[in-house]
mmCIF file of C-alpha atoms in Angstrom:
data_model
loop_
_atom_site.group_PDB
_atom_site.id
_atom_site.type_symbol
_atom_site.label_atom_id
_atom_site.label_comp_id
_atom_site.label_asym_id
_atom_site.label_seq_id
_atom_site.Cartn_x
_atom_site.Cartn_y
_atom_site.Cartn_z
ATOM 1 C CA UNK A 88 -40.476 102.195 -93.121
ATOM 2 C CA UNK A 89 -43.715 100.242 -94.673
ATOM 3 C CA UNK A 90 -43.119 97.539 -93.452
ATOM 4 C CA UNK A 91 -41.170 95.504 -90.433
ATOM 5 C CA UNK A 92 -40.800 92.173 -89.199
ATOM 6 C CA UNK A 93 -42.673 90.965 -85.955
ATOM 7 C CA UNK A 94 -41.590 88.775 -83.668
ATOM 8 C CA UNK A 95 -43.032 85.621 -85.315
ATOM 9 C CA UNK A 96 -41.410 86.552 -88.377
ATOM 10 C CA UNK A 97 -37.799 86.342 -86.683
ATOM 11 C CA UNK A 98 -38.276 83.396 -84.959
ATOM 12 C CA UNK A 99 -39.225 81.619 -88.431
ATOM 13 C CA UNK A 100 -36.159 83.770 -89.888
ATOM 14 C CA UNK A 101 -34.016 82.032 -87.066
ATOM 15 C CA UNK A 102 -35.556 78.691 -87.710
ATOM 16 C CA UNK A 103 -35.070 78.534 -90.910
ATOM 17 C CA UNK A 104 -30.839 79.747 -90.724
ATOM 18 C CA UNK A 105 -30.985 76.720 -88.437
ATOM 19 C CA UNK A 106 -32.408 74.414 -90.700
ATOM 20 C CA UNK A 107 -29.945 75.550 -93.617
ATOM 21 C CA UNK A 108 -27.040 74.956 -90.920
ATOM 22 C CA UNK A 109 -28.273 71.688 -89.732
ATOM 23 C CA UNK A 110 -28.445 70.563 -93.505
ATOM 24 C CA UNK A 111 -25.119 71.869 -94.300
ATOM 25 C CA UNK A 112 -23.279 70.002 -91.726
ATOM 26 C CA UNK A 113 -25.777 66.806 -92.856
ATOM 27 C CA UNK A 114 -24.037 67.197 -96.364
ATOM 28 C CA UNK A 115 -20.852 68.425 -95.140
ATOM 29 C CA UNK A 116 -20.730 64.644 -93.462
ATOM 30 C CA UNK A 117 -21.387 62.955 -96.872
ATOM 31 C CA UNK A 118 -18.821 64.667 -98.365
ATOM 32 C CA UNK A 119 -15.991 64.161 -95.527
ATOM 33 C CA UNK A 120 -14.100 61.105 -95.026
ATOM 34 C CA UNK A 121 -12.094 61.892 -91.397
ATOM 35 C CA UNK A 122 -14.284 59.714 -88.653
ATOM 36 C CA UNK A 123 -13.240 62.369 -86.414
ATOM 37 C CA UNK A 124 -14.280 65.220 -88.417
ATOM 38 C CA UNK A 125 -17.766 63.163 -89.431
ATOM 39 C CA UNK A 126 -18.285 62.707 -85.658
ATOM 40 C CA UNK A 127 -18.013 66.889 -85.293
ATOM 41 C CA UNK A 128 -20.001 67.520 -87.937
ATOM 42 C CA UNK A 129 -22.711 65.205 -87.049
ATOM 43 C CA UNK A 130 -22.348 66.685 -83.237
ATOM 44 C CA UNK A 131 -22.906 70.215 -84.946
ATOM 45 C CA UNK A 132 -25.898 69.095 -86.834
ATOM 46 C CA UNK A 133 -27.348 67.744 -83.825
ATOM 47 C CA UNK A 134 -26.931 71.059 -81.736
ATOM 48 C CA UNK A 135 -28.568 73.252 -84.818
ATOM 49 C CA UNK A 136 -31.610 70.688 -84.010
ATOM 50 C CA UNK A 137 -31.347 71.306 -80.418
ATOM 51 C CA UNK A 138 -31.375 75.194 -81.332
ATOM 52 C CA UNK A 139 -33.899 74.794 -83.704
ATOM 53 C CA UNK A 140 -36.206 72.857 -81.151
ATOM 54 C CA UNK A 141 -35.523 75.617 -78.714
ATOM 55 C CA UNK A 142 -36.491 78.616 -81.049
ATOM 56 C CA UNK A 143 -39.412 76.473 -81.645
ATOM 57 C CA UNK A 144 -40.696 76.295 -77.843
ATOM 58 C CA UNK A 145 -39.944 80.057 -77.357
ATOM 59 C CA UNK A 146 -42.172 80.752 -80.521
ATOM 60 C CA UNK A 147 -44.923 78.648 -79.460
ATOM 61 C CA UNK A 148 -44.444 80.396 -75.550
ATOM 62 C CA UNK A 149 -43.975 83.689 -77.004
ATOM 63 C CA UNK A 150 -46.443 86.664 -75.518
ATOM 64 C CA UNK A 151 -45.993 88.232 -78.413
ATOM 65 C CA UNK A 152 -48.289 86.053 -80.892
ATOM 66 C CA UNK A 153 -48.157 84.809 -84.176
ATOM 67 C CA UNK A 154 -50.076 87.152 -86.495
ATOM 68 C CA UNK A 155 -48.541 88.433 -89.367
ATOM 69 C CA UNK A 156 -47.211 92.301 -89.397
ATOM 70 C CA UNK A 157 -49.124 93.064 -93.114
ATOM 71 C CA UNK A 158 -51.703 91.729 -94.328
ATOM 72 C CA UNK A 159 -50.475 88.859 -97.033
ATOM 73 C CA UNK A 160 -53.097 86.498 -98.851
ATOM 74 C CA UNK A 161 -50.746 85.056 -100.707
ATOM 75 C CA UNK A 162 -48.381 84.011 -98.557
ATOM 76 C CA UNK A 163 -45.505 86.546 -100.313
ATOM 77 C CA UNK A 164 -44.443 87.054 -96.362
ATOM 78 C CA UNK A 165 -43.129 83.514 -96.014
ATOM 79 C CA UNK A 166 -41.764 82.923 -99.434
ATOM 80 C CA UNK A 167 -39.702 86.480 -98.553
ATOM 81 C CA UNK A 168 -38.727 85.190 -94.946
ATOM 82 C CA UNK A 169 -37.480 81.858 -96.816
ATOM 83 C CA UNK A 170 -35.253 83.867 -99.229
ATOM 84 C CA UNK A 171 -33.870 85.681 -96.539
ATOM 85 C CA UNK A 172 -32.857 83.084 -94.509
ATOM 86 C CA UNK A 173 -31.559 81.532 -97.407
ATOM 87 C CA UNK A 174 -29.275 84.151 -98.647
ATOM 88 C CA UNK A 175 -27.402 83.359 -94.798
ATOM 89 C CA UNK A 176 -24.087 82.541 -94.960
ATOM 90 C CA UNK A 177 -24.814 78.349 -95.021
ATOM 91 C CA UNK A 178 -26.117 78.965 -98.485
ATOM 92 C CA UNK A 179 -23.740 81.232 -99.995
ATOM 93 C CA UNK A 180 -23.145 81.078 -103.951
ATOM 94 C CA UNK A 181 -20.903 77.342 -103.558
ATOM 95 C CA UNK A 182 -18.763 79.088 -101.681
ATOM 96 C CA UNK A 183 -19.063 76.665 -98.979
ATOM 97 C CA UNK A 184 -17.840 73.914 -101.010
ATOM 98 C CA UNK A 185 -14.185 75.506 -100.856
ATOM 99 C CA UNK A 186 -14.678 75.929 -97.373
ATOM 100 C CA UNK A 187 -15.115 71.984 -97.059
ATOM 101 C CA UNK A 188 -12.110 71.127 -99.435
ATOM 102 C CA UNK A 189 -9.845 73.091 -96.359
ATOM 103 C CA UNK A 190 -11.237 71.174 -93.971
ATOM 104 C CA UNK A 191 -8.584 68.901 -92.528
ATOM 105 C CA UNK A 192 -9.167 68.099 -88.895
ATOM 106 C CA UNK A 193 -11.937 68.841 -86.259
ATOM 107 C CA UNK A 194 -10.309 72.391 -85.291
ATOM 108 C CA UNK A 195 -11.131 73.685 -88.950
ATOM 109 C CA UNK A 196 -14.774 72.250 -88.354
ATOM 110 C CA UNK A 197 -15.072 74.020 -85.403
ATOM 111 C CA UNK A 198 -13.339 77.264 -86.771
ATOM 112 C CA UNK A 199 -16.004 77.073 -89.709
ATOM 113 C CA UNK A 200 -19.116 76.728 -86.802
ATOM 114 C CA UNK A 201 -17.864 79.422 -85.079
ATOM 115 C CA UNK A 202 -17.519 81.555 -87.884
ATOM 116 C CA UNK A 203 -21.096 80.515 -88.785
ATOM 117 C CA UNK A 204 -22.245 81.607 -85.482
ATOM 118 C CA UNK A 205 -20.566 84.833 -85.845
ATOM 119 C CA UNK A 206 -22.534 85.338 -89.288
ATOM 120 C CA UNK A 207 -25.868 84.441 -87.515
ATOM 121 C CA UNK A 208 -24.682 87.180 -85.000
ATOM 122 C CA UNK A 209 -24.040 89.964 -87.474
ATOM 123 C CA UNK A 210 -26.974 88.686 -89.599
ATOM 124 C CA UNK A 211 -30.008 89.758 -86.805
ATOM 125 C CA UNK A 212 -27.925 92.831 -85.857
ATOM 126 C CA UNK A 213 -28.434 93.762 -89.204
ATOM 127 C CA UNK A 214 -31.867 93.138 -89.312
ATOM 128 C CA UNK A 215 -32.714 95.500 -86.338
ATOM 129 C CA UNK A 216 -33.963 98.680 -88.543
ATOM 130 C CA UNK A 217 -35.729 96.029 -90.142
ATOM 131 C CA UNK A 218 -37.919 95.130 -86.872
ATOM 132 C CA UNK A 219 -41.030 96.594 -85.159
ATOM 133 C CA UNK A 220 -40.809 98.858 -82.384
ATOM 134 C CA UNK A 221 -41.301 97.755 -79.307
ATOM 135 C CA UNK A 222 -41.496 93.703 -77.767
ATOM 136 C CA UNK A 223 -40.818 92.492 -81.004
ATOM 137 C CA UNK A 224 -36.911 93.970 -80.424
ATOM 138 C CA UNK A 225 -36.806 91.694 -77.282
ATOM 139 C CA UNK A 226 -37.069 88.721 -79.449
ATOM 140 C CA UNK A 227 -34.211 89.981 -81.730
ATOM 141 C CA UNK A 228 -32.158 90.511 -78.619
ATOM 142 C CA UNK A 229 -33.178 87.191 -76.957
ATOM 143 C CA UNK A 230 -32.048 85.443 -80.732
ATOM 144 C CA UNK A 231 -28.663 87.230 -80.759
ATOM 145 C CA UNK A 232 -27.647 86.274 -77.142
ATOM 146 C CA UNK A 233 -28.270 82.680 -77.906
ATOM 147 C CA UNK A 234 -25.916 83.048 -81.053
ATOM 148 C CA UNK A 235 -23.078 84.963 -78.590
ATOM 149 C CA UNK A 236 -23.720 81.914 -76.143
ATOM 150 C CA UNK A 237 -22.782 79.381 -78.515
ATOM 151 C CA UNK A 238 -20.030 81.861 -80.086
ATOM 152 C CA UNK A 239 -18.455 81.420 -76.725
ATOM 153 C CA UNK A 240 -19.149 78.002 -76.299
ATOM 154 C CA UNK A 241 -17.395 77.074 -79.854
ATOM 155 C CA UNK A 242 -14.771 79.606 -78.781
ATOM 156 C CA UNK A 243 -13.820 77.681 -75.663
ATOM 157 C CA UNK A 244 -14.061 74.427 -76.981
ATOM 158 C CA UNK A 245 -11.506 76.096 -79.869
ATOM 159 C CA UNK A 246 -9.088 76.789 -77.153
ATOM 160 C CA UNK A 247 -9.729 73.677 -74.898
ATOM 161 C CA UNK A 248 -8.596 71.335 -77.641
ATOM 162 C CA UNK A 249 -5.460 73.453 -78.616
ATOM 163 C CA UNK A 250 -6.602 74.574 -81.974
ATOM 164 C CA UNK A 251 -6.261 77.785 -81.002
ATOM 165 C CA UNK A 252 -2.384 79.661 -80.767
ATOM 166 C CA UNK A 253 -1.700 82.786 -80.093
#
C-alpha cells in the first residue's frame, strides 16, 4: 500500500463521525415533535459531545504525535479524511430522513443509536488494512472498544426499558 493512515489521522476520522452524529441527532430534534423522544435525542447529542471531547484529550495525550503520514501541502489529507467521515452512515444519501419518519417512541431512537454505533464499529474494522503498522493499530483498537462500550451500553438500556422482546 502507498499510503496509510496514522494515528492522528483516525482520531480526526473518529472526530469527525462524531460531529456528523452529534449534528444528526441536533436536526433529528428539530424535526421530532414527541418531548420524550426530543429529550433522547438531545441526551444522544450530548453523549457524541462527551465522545467527541474524549477522542479529543486522547489525541492531544497521544504518544504517538500528530504529524501527517505523507507529505501534503495542500491539505488534500484533510479534505480526504472529511469525505470519509462523511460518507459514515449519519450522512447517508437522505436515507436517514426515512429513518426519522419511523421514529415513534424513545425505543426506536435508541434502536437507531445503537445501530449507529454498530456502523461506527464495522466502519474502523474496515479501515484496518487501511492503517500503519505498528502503534498506530493501538489507536484503531482503543477507537473500536469505545464504540463496543457504548454498543453495550445502548444495548442494556434497550433491554432495561422493555423495548427489547425476544
Amino acid at each position: 500500500m502507498m499510503y496509510c493512515f496514522n494515528a492522528a489521522e483516525m482520531f480526526q476520522l473518529a472526530i469527525e463521525i462524531k460531529e456528523n452524529g452529534k449534528a444528526f441527532y441536533q436536526d433529528a430534534q428539530a424535526k421530532i415533535s414527541d418531548p420524550e423522544v426530543k429529550q433522547q435525542l438531545a441526551a444522544l447529542a450530548q453523549e457524541e459531545q462527551a465522545h467527541i471531547e474524549k477522542i479529543k484529550r486522547l489525541k492531544a495525550e497521544s504518544i504517538w504525535g500528530d504529524a501527517p503520514s505523507t507529505f501534503d501541502p495542500e491539505n488534500e489529507l484533510e479534505a480526504y479524511v472529511k469525505a470519509t467521515a462523511d460518507q459514515h452512515v449519519y450522512k447517508t444519501c437522505g436515507a436517514l430522513t426515512g429513518k426519522l419518519s419511523e421514529i415513534q417512541d424513545v425505543g426506536d431512537v435508541l434502536k437507531l443509536a445503537l445501530q449507529f454505533e454498530k456502523d461506527t464499529v464495522i466502519f474502523f474494522l474496515s479501515m484496518q488494512e487501511a492503517i500503519c503498522e505498528g502503534k498506530d493499530r493501538e489507536v484503531l483498537d482503543l477507537l473500536v472498544k469505545d464504540e463496543l462500550a457504548r454498543v453495550k451500553r445502548l444495548s442494556m438500556q434497550i433491554q432495561r426499558m422493555g423495548y427489547c422482546r425476544l
